[in-house]
């Protein structure tokens, strides 16, 4: 026995001296590989190897391996070996400091993790010694199928303890240093955008300022001393943080609570306020734990007042936009409801009086009355449609000013005469007053007429029977040379408006009362159109109104003075005797109405039911057979634009130059432009107004 002990002692000493020789020369992976070769040859084993433990994933990995000649390597197949099932290895390492198997078939049961790992490799016996760092198994050093068995296990343990522990310790030191550098880098990178940052020891609570912006350091100075985290938080929350926000720091007053919270989610942030010198500032507090396995963390503060104010402003803008969108949606919903009622009411009158006329053909006076009421209802429908189309053009941004020389006395002022029947029907006292120095100005005549018509129409519409309406048109001195300031005023003794409604008067679809309440038709678009036109012209509108007393609307706009222009003002009907007209119209009712009007003027009318037929009739006719073409636009087959282009491209010059007029329900300005671009001479919007038809026919014939 004595000789055996001496033999083991001499072997252990020899191994230690041999290994120390390697450690003195080099401390790298080559040392480990050389050591495994020496151990494998010493034990006359098939393999010698090192496994390292990865506790984050609870697996072993074969990191170093030596194989005897003729034995295949297994290092690639022994990665990520689970801890699960290797409990007996850990138990043996803890109890005896080693683990060995004399015979796989005798010592291990088939189906166990150990058996299933070793048997495919042809391992019948092995010896392993644990590698421990800081009392924990960090891996093991082992040999497979050794000829020298358990009597030499002590040497394996010595090798594991002396060689790998030193190398592994150096590795750990490098890793710890790298980890410290990573944490330092993370803290600094994290702190750069912040005004001040602290590094906190999660065990002791020692807190050190590790970053401070130049502005903060200049204002407060840097405190190099180590502080207590809990006392620092308590002082800051109780003395600096705005009183209503101090509860946000309640979760930070206990260090263990902070460590526990950050261990679960690694970061925590919130915004709080600081009241200083009467000014409220917003700050962001951020806590980060770089390594969840540790306890150290960083705390940083940053002034975010500018970002917060911007965020508040953006939120207010979004709220305002949402409120505006909701208000617009409500207004449009109300508009559609009111429009549905306002359109159906005159339509009901038109259809109702038409049915009555069938029964009263023998009563001329009743027929005249019904026709007059149908005409009034039709005019109302036309006004509604025109206002909707006008507003659509304005909101699309396509509407522009088209200023030409105009005669105020002819083009604008006589508009009130158009409402004569309504004035008489309601028994209104109507008066007007005109005081102008200049009669001719440069202006957009169509828009000025629209403004005047809306003012006159509203005054008459909202004044009860027997009331008074007064219109005045005055020119006052203008500071701009070559210009005159013109004031158009409409005064009535009507229903008036509340102060609240006057604020919304120029909004689209705005009506203080529905048609059902007032029995007055209106879509709530007229004053919106007036305001937009005046904005385009650089003018303004003023309103004074009291409920039950009346309303005064005053329009003020500057016009450039123009030279006198002749204006015939001839309203005689067109003389179409012996004129032959080609009417291209697909709608039978529209064609019947147009033919009746034209024949009243003495014309002879031939109809084409679509564009193709119209072109064919022109082709087949003699060159001077037709004097005029009235062309609808929307038709089956080719539309009116294409039909016009084909006629203009005919080889016969007389046919190609025939006057053509678009007579269509396409009433937008761009529709008129397209008609002229296709070769037509003029454009008339349906429903056809006889005075406008007369003017156009006189112009083109």
mmCIF file of N, CA, C and O in Angstrom, residues 268-346:
data_model
loop_
_atom_site.group_PDB
_atom_site.id
_atom_site.type_symbol
_atom_site.label_atom_id
_atom_site.label_comp_id
_atom_site.label_asym_id
_atom_site.label_seq_id
_atom_site.Cartn_x
_atom_site.Cartn_y
_atom_site.Cartn_z
ATOM 1 N N UNK A 268 -37.329 51.312 -17.323
ATOM 2 C CA UNK A 268 -38.528 51.966 -16.806
ATOM 3 C C UNK A 268 -38.376 53.461 -17.060
ATOM 4 O O UNK A 268 -37.306 54.025 -16.829
ATOM 5 N N UNK A 269 -39.441 54.108 -17.565
ATOM 6 C CA UNK A 269 -39.348 55.532 -17.891
ATOM 7 C C UNK A 269 -40.688 56.213 -17.631
ATOM 8 O O UNK A 269 -41.747 55.582 -17.736
ATOM 9 N N UNK A 270 -40.621 57.491 -17.316
ATOM 10 C CA UNK A 270 -41.845 58.284 -17.141
ATOM 11 C C UNK A 270 -41.484 59.767 -17.251
ATOM 12 O O UNK A 270 -40.305 60.154 -17.147
ATOM 13 N N UNK A 271 -42.490 60.597 -17.470
ATOM 14 C CA UNK A 271 -42.322 62.045 -17.586
ATOM 15 C C UNK A 271 -42.966 62.706 -16.375
ATOM 16 O O UNK A 271 -44.075 62.339 -15.971
ATOM 17 N N UNK A 272 -42.275 63.655 -15.798
ATOM 18 C CA UNK A 272 -42.782 64.365 -14.629
ATOM 19 C C UNK A 272 -42.501 65.859 -14.803
ATOM 20 O O UNK A 272 -41.836 66.278 -15.750
ATOM 21 N N UNK A 273 -43.008 66.659 -13.864
ATOM 22 C CA UNK A 273 -42.857 68.111 -13.973
ATOM 23 C C UNK A 273 -42.058 68.684 -12.803
ATOM 24 O O UNK A 273 -42.089 68.136 -11.698
ATOM 25 N N UNK A 274 -41.382 69.785 -13.102
ATOM 26 C CA UNK A 274 -40.633 70.532 -12.086
ATOM 27 C C UNK A 274 -41.062 71.985 -12.180
ATOM 28 O O UNK A 274 -41.046 72.576 -13.269
ATOM 29 N N UNK A 275 -41.484 72.561 -11.066
ATOM 30 C CA UNK A 275 -41.887 73.970 -11.024
ATOM 31 C C UNK A 275 -40.740 74.778 -10.452
ATOM 32 O O UNK A 275 -40.376 74.623 -9.289
ATOM 33 N N UNK A 276 -40.149 75.616 -11.312
ATOM 34 C CA UNK A 276 -38.998 76.394 -10.876
ATOM 35 C C UNK A 276 -39.170 77.836 -11.342
ATOM 36 O O UNK A 276 -39.368 78.094 -12.524
ATOM 37 N N UNK A 277 -39.097 78.768 -10.389
ATOM 38 C CA UNK A 277 -39.235 80.208 -10.690
ATOM 39 C C UNK A 277 -40.541 80.500 -11.429
ATOM 40 O O UNK A 277 -40.602 81.328 -12.349
ATOM 41 N N UNK A 278 -41.596 79.793 -11.020
ATOM 42 C CA UNK A 278 -42.910 80.040 -11.616
ATOM 43 C C UNK A 278 -43.113 79.421 -12.976
ATOM 44 O O UNK A 278 -44.189 79.568 -13.568
ATOM 45 N N UNK A 279 -42.089 78.725 -13.495
ATOM 46 C CA UNK A 279 -42.183 78.103 -14.816
ATOM 47 C C UNK A 279 -42.237 76.590 -14.673
ATOM 48 O O UNK A 279 -41.474 76.001 -13.906
ATOM 49 N N UNK A 280 -43.155 75.973 -15.421
ATOM 50 C CA UNK A 280 -43.298 74.525 -15.377
ATOM 51 C C UNK A 280 -42.421 73.901 -16.460
ATOM 52 O O UNK A 280 -42.507 74.262 -17.634
ATOM 53 N N UNK A 281 -41.553 72.974 -16.058
ATOM 54 C CA UNK A 281 -40.686 72.265 -16.999
ATOM 55 C C UNK A 281 -41.005 70.776 -16.937
ATOM 56 O O UNK A 281 -41.360 70.250 -15.875
ATOM 57 N N UNK A 282 -40.865 70.121 -18.073
ATOM 58 C CA UNK A 282 -41.122 68.678 -18.161
ATOM 59 C C UNK A 282 -39.788 67.935 -18.234
ATOM 60 O O UNK A 282 -38.891 68.336 -18.986
ATOM 61 N N UNK A 283 -39.662 66.855 -17.457
ATOM 62 C CA UNK A 283 -38.455 66.038 -17.450
ATOM 63 C C UNK A 283 -38.830 64.576 -17.697
ATOM 64 O O UNK A 283 -39.927 64.128 -17.348
ATOM 65 N N UNK A 284 -37.880 63.865 -18.281
ATOM 66 C CA UNK A 284 -38.041 62.424 -18.497
ATOM 67 C C UNK A 284 -37.038 61.691 -17.618
ATOM 68 O O UNK A 284 -35.844 61.995 -17.645
ATOM 69 N N UNK A 285 -37.524 60.737 -16.829
ATOM 70 C CA UNK A 285 -36.673 59.893 -15.989
ATOM 71 C C UNK A 285 -36.593 58.512 -16.637
ATOM 72 O O UNK A 285 -37.614 57.931 -17.013
ATOM 73 N N UNK A 286 -35.357 58.000 -16.770
ATOM 74 C CA UNK A 286 -35.144 56.711 -17.423
ATOM 75 C C UNK A 286 -34.235 55.862 -16.558
ATOM 76 O O UNK A 286 -33.177 56.319 -16.115
ATOM 77 N N UNK A 287 -34.623 54.603 -16.294
ATOM 78 C CA UNK A 287 -33.801 53.649 -15.564
ATOM 79 C C UNK A 287 -33.558 52.443 -16.464
ATOM 80 O O UNK A 287 -34.496 51.934 -17.090
ATOM 81 N N UNK A 288 -32.299 51.978 -16.505
ATOM 82 C CA UNK A 288 -31.937 50.846 -17.362
ATOM 83 C C UNK A 288 -31.014 49.917 -16.583
ATOM 84 O O UNK A 288 -30.066 50.371 -15.941
ATOM 85 N N UNK A 289 -31.286 48.608 -16.655
ATOM 86 C CA UNK A 289 -30.394 47.602 -16.088
ATOM 87 C C UNK A 289 -29.760 46.855 -17.265
ATOM 88 O O UNK A 289 -30.419 46.030 -17.915
ATOM 89 N N UNK A 290 -28.478 47.128 -17.585
ATOM 90 C CA UNK A 290 -27.851 46.518 -18.774
ATOM 91 C C UNK A 290 -27.817 45.004 -18.736
ATOM 92 O O UNK A 290 -28.016 44.348 -19.745
ATOM 93 N N UNK A 291 -27.581 44.432 -17.557
ATOM 94 C CA UNK A 291 -27.464 42.981 -17.448
ATOM 95 C C UNK A 291 -28.507 42.477 -16.459
ATOM 96 O O UNK A 291 -28.388 42.685 -15.247
ATOM 97 N N UNK A 292 -29.555 41.802 -16.943
ATOM 98 C CA UNK A 292 -30.616 41.329 -16.041
ATOM 99 C C UNK A 292 -30.114 40.352 -14.984
ATOM 100 O O UNK A 292 -30.739 40.191 -13.945
ATOM 101 N N UNK A 293 -28.961 39.671 -15.276
ATOM 102 C CA UNK A 293 -28.421 38.721 -14.302
ATOM 103 C C UNK A 293 -27.764 39.449 -13.135
ATOM 104 O O UNK A 293 -27.571 38.878 -12.063
ATOM 105 N N UNK A 294 -27.398 40.721 -13.351
ATOM 106 C CA UNK A 294 -26.777 41.497 -12.286
ATOM 107 C C UNK A 294 -27.791 42.392 -11.607
ATOM 108 O O UNK A 294 -28.997 42.280 -11.811
ATOM 109 N N UNK A 295 -27.284 43.315 -10.805
ATOM 110 C CA UNK A 295 -28.180 44.210 -10.082
ATOM 111 C C UNK A 295 -27.890 45.680 -10.356
ATOM 112 O O UNK A 295 -28.671 46.546 -9.976
ATOM 113 N N UNK A 296 -26.753 45.979 -10.979
ATOM 114 C CA UNK A 296 -26.391 47.368 -11.214
ATOM 115 C C UNK A 296 -27.287 47.971 -12.295
ATOM 116 O O UNK A 296 -27.698 47.293 -13.237
ATOM 117 N N UNK A 297 -27.570 49.261 -12.154
ATOM 118 C CA UNK A 297 -28.416 49.925 -13.140
ATOM 119 C C UNK A 297 -28.018 51.390 -13.269
ATOM 120 O O UNK A 297 -27.215 51.912 -12.480
ATOM 121 N N UNK A 298 -28.557 52.036 -14.296
ATOM 122 C CA UNK A 298 -28.280 53.450 -14.542
ATOM 123 C C UNK A 298 -29.579 54.240 -14.465
ATOM 124 O O UNK A 298 -30.652 53.738 -14.812
ATOM 125 N N UNK A 299 -29.477 55.473 -13.973
ATOM 126 C CA UNK A 299 -30.621 56.388 -13.900
ATOM 127 C C UNK A 299 -30.236 57.684 -14.592
ATOM 128 O O UNK A 299 -29.138 58.203 -14.356
ATOM 129 N N UNK A 300 -31.110 58.205 -15.445
ATOM 130 C CA UNK A 300 -30.800 59.436 -16.176
ATOM 131 C C UNK A 300 -32.022 60.344 -16.225
ATOM 132 O O UNK A 300 -33.167 59.878 -16.215
ATOM 133 N N UNK A 301 -31.761 61.657 -16.284
ATOM 134 C CA UNK A 301 -32.823 62.674 -16.345
ATOM 135 C C UNK A 301 -32.549 63.598 -17.521
ATOM 136 O O UNK A 301 -31.399 63.924 -17.814
ATOM 137 N N UNK A 302 -33.634 64.020 -18.166
ATOM 138 C CA UNK A 302 -33.475 64.931 -19.315
ATOM 139 C C UNK A 302 -34.660 65.885 -19.383
ATOM 140 O O UNK A 302 -35.811 65.493 -19.209
ATOM 141 N N UNK A 303 -34.367 67.148 -19.660
ATOM 142 C CA UNK A 303 -35.409 68.161 -19.835
ATOM 143 C C UNK A 303 -36.055 67.967 -21.200
ATOM 144 O O UNK A 303 -35.397 68.072 -22.231
ATOM 145 N N UNK A 304 -37.351 67.661 -21.204
ATOM 146 C CA UNK A 304 -38.071 67.418 -22.468
ATOM 147 C C UNK A 304 -39.182 68.444 -22.667
ATOM 148 O O UNK A 304 -40.173 68.170 -23.338
ATOM 149 N N UNK A 305 -39.005 69.636 -22.100
ATOM 150 C CA UNK A 305 -40.063 70.654 -22.188
ATOM 151 C C UNK A 305 -40.373 71.021 -23.629
ATOM 152 O O UNK A 305 -41.541 71.144 -24.013
ATOM 153 N N UNK A 306 -39.317 71.205 -24.433
ATOM 154 C CA UNK A 306 -39.550 71.596 -25.831
ATOM 155 C C UNK A 306 -40.322 70.509 -26.574
ATOM 156 O O UNK A 306 -41.297 70.787 -27.282
ATOM 157 N N UNK A 307 -39.890 69.234 -26.394
ATOM 158 C CA UNK A 307 -40.589 68.131 -27.052
ATOM 159 C C UNK A 307 -42.019 68.011 -26.557
ATOM 160 O O UNK A 307 -42.947 67.748 -27.330
ATOM 161 N N UNK A 308 -42.192 68.234 -25.226
ATOM 162 C CA UNK A 308 -43.532 68.119 -24.644
ATOM 163 C C UNK A 308 -44.455 69.205 -25.184
ATOM 164 O O UNK A 308 -45.627 68.929 -25.511
ATOM 165 N N UNK A 309 -43.945 70.433 -25.275
ATOM 166 C CA UNK A 309 -44.765 71.520 -25.811
ATOM 167 C C UNK A 309 -45.146 71.238 -27.261
ATOM 168 O O UNK A 309 -46.273 71.505 -27.688
ATOM 169 N N UNK A 310 -44.175 70.708 -28.018
ATOM 170 C CA UNK A 310 -44.463 70.365 -29.414
ATOM 171 C C UNK A 310 -45.512 69.262 -29.484
ATOM 172 O O UNK A 310 -46.423 69.296 -30.317
ATOM 173 N N UNK A 311 -45.374 68.283 -28.593
ATOM 174 C CA UNK A 311 -46.345 67.190 -28.564
ATOM 175 C C UNK A 311 -47.734 67.703 -28.201
ATOM 176 O O UNK A 311 -48.733 67.319 -28.815
ATOM 177 N N UNK A 312 -47.795 68.614 -27.212
ATOM 178 C CA UNK A 312 -49.083 69.193 -26.808
ATOM 179 C C UNK A 312 -49.693 69.979 -27.969
ATOM 180 O O UNK A 312 -50.897 69.894 -28.240
ATOM 181 N N UNK A 313 -48.820 70.758 -28.661
ATOM 182 C CA UNK A 313 -49.314 71.537 -29.807
ATOM 183 C C UNK A 313 -49.828 70.624 -30.911
ATOM 184 O O UNK A 313 -50.873 70.882 -31.524
ATOM 185 N N UNK A 314 -49.099 69.529 -31.162
ATOM 186 C CA UNK A 314 -49.544 68.586 -32.187
ATOM 187 C C UNK A 314 -50.854 67.922 -31.793
ATOM 188 O O UNK A 314 -51.747 67.734 -32.629
ATOM 189 N N UNK A 315 -50.966 67.565 -30.500
ATOM 190 C CA UNK A 315 -52.207 66.968 -30.029
ATOM 191 C C UNK A 315 -53.370 67.944 -30.175
ATOM 192 O O UNK A 315 -54.481 67.552 -30.547
ATOM 193 N N UNK A 316 -53.098 69.243 -29.890
ATOM 194 C CA UNK A 316 -54.148 70.251 -30.033
ATOM 195 C C UNK A 316 -54.532 70.413 -31.497
ATOM 196 O O UNK A 316 -55.719 70.558 -31.831
ATOM 197 N N UNK A 317 -53.517 70.392 -32.379
ATOM 198 C CA UNK A 317 -53.811 70.484 -33.810
ATOM 199 C C UNK A 317 -54.654 69.305 -34.271
ATOM 200 O O UNK A 317 -55.606 69.470 -35.051
ATOM 201 N N UNK A 318 -54.296 68.106 -33.794
ATOM 202 C CA UNK A 318 -55.083 66.928 -34.152
ATOM 203 C C UNK A 318 -56.506 67.039 -33.619
ATOM 204 O O UNK A 318 -57.473 66.689 -34.307
ATOM 205 N N UNK A 319 -56.628 67.539 -32.381
ATOM 206 C CA UNK A 319 -57.963 67.711 -31.801
ATOM 207 C C UNK A 319 -58.765 68.730 -32.593
ATOM 208 O O UNK A 319 -59.951 68.523 -32.884
ATOM 209 N N UNK A 320 -58.102 69.855 -32.938
ATOM 210 C CA UNK A 320 -58.799 70.886 -33.713
ATOM 211 C C UNK A 320 -59.225 70.342 -35.072
ATOM 212 O O UNK A 320 -60.331 70.613 -35.546
ATOM 213 N N UNK A 321 -58.305 69.570 -35.686
ATOM 214 C CA UNK A 321 -58.635 68.992 -36.998
ATOM 215 C C UNK A 321 -59.794 68.010 -36.871
ATOM 216 O O UNK A 321 -60.689 67.978 -37.725
ATOM 217 N N UNK A 322 -59.765 67.209 -35.797
ATOM 218 C CA UNK A 322 -60.857 66.258 -35.587
ATOM 219 C C UNK A 322 -62.168 66.985 -35.333
ATOM 220 O O UNK A 322 -63.214 66.617 -35.892
ATOM 221 N N UNK A 323 -62.108 68.044 -34.493
ATOM 222 C CA UNK A 323 -63.321 68.822 -34.228
ATOM 223 C C UNK A 323 -63.864 69.439 -35.508
ATOM 224 O O UNK A 323 -65.080 69.440 -35.749
ATOM 225 N N UNK A 324 -62.929 69.976 -36.332
ATOM 226 C CA UNK A 324 -63.361 70.591 -37.587
ATOM 227 C C UNK A 324 -63.969 69.559 -38.523
ATOM 228 O O UNK A 324 -64.990 69.805 -39.176
ATOM 229 N N UNK A 325 -63.326 68.377 -38.577
ATOM 230 C CA UNK A 325 -63.845 67.318 -39.451
ATOM 231 C C UNK A 325 -65.213 66.847 -38.976
ATOM 232 O O UNK A 325 -66.125 66.628 -39.784
ATOM 233 N N UNK A 326 -65.357 66.716 -37.641
ATOM 234 C CA UNK A 326 -66.652 66.285 -37.116
ATOM 235 C C UNK A 326 -67.715 67.343 -37.348
ATOM 236 O O UNK A 326 -68.864 67.019 -37.680
ATOM 237 N N UNK A 327 -67.325 68.630 -37.177
ATOM 238 C CA UNK A 327 -68.278 69.715 -37.429
ATOM 239 C C UNK A 327 -68.684 69.736 -38.898
ATOM 240 O O UNK A 327 -69.861 69.913 -39.233
ATOM 241 N N UNK A 328 -67.681 69.555 -39.779
ATOM 242 C CA UNK A 328 -67.980 69.535 -41.213
ATOM 243 C C UNK A 328 -68.880 68.358 -41.553
ATOM 244 O O UNK A 328 -69.803 68.470 -42.360
ATOM 245 N N UNK A 329 -68.600 67.210 -40.916
ATOM 246 C CA UNK A 329 -69.426 66.030 -41.170
ATOM 247 C C UNK A 329 -70.860 66.262 -40.713
ATOM 248 O O UNK A 329 -71.814 65.907 -41.420
ATOM 249 N N UNK A 330 -70.992 66.873 -39.517
ATOM 250 C CA UNK A 330 -72.353 67.167 -39.033
ATOM 251 C C UNK A 330 -73.053 68.153 -39.948
ATOM 252 O O UNK A 330 -74.235 67.997 -40.264
ATOM 253 N N UNK A 331 -72.300 69.191 -40.401
ATOM 254 C CA UNK A 331 -72.900 70.197 -41.273
ATOM 255 C C UNK A 331 -73.347 69.579 -42.586
ATOM 256 O O UNK A 331 -74.429 69.886 -43.107
ATOM 257 N N UNK A 332 -72.510 68.692 -43.132
ATOM 258 C CA UNK A 332 -72.877 68.068 -44.407
ATOM 259 C C UNK A 332 -74.066 67.133 -44.239
ATOM 260 O O UNK A 332 -74.930 67.050 -45.122
ATOM 261 N N UNK A 333 -74.099 66.430 -43.088
ATOM 262 C CA UNK A 333 -75.244 65.553 -42.837
ATOM 263 C C UNK A 333 -76.529 66.362 -42.745
ATOM 264 O O UNK A 333 -77.564 65.984 -43.313
ATOM 265 N N UNK A 334 -76.435 67.492 -42.013
ATOM 266 C CA UNK A 334 -77.611 68.361 -41.913
ATOM 267 C C UNK A 334 -77.966 68.933 -43.279
ATOM 268 O O UNK A 334 -79.143 69.046 -43.642
ATOM 269 N N UNK A 335 -76.924 69.292 -44.051
ATOM 270 C CA UNK A 335 -77.158 69.843 -45.382
ATOM 271 C C UNK A 335 -77.883 68.834 -46.270
ATOM 272 O O UNK A 335 -78.851 69.158 -46.958
ATOM 273 N N UNK A 336 -77.394 67.579 -46.264
ATOM 274 C CA UNK A 336 -78.028 66.565 -47.103
ATOM 275 C C UNK A 336 -79.472 66.338 -46.684
ATOM 276 O O UNK A 336 -80.358 66.164 -47.531
ATOM 277 N N UNK A 337 -79.706 66.354 -45.377
ATOM 278 C CA UNK A 337 -81.076 66.190 -44.902
ATOM 279 C C UNK A 337 -81.949 67.355 -45.353
ATOM 280 O O UNK A 337 -83.064 67.167 -45.852
ATOM 281 N N UNK A 338 -81.415 68.573 -45.176
ATOM 282 C CA UNK A 338 -82.178 69.756 -45.579
ATOM 283 C C UNK A 338 -82.359 69.812 -47.094
ATOM 284 O O UNK A 338 -83.430 70.166 -47.599
ATOM 285 N N UNK A 339 -81.282 69.471 -47.829
ATOM 286 C CA UNK A 339 -81.371 69.491 -49.286
ATOM 287 C C UNK A 339 -82.406 68.488 -49.778
ATOM 288 O O UNK A 339 -83.164 68.756 -50.712
ATOM 289 N N UNK A 340 -82.420 67.314 -49.154
ATOM 290 C CA UNK A 340 -83.405 66.314 -49.544
ATOM 291 C C UNK A 340 -84.810 66.875 -49.388
ATOM 292 O O UNK A 340 -85.661 66.729 -50.267
ATOM 293 N N UNK A 341 -85.026 67.559 -48.265
ATOM 294 C CA UNK A 341 -86.345 68.153 -48.038
ATOM 295 C C UNK A 341 -86.614 69.279 -49.023
ATOM 296 O O UNK A 341 -87.701 69.364 -49.624
ATOM 297 N N UNK A 342 -85.586 70.151 -49.211
ATOM 298 C CA UNK A 342 -85.793 71.326 -50.049
ATOM 299 C C UNK A 342 -85.958 70.979 -51.528
ATOM 300 O O UNK A 342 -86.611 71.707 -52.274
ATOM 301 N N UNK A 343 -85.335 69.877 -51.953
ATOM 302 C CA UNK A 343 -85.495 69.450 -53.347
ATOM 303 C C UNK A 343 -86.840 68.759 -53.540
ATOM 304 O O UNK A 343 -87.546 68.988 -54.530
ATOM 305 N N UNK A 344 -87.217 67.921 -52.574
ATOM 306 C CA UNK A 344 -88.468 67.190 -52.717
ATOM 307 C C UNK A 344 -89.689 68.110 -52.646
ATOM 308 O O UNK A 344 -90.711 67.835 -53.295
ATOM 309 N N UNK A 345 -89.586 69.202 -51.863
ATOM 310 C CA UNK A 345 -90.740 70.096 -51.730
ATOM 311 C C UNK A 345 -91.120 70.741 -53.060
ATOM 312 O O UNK A 345 -92.278 70.647 -53.485
ATOM 313 N N UNK A 346 -90.203 71.421 -53.769
ATOM 314 C CA UNK A 346 -90.599 71.980 -55.070
ATOM 315 C C UNK A 346 -90.905 70.901 -56.111
ATOM 316 O O UNK A 346 -91.756 71.099 -56.979
#
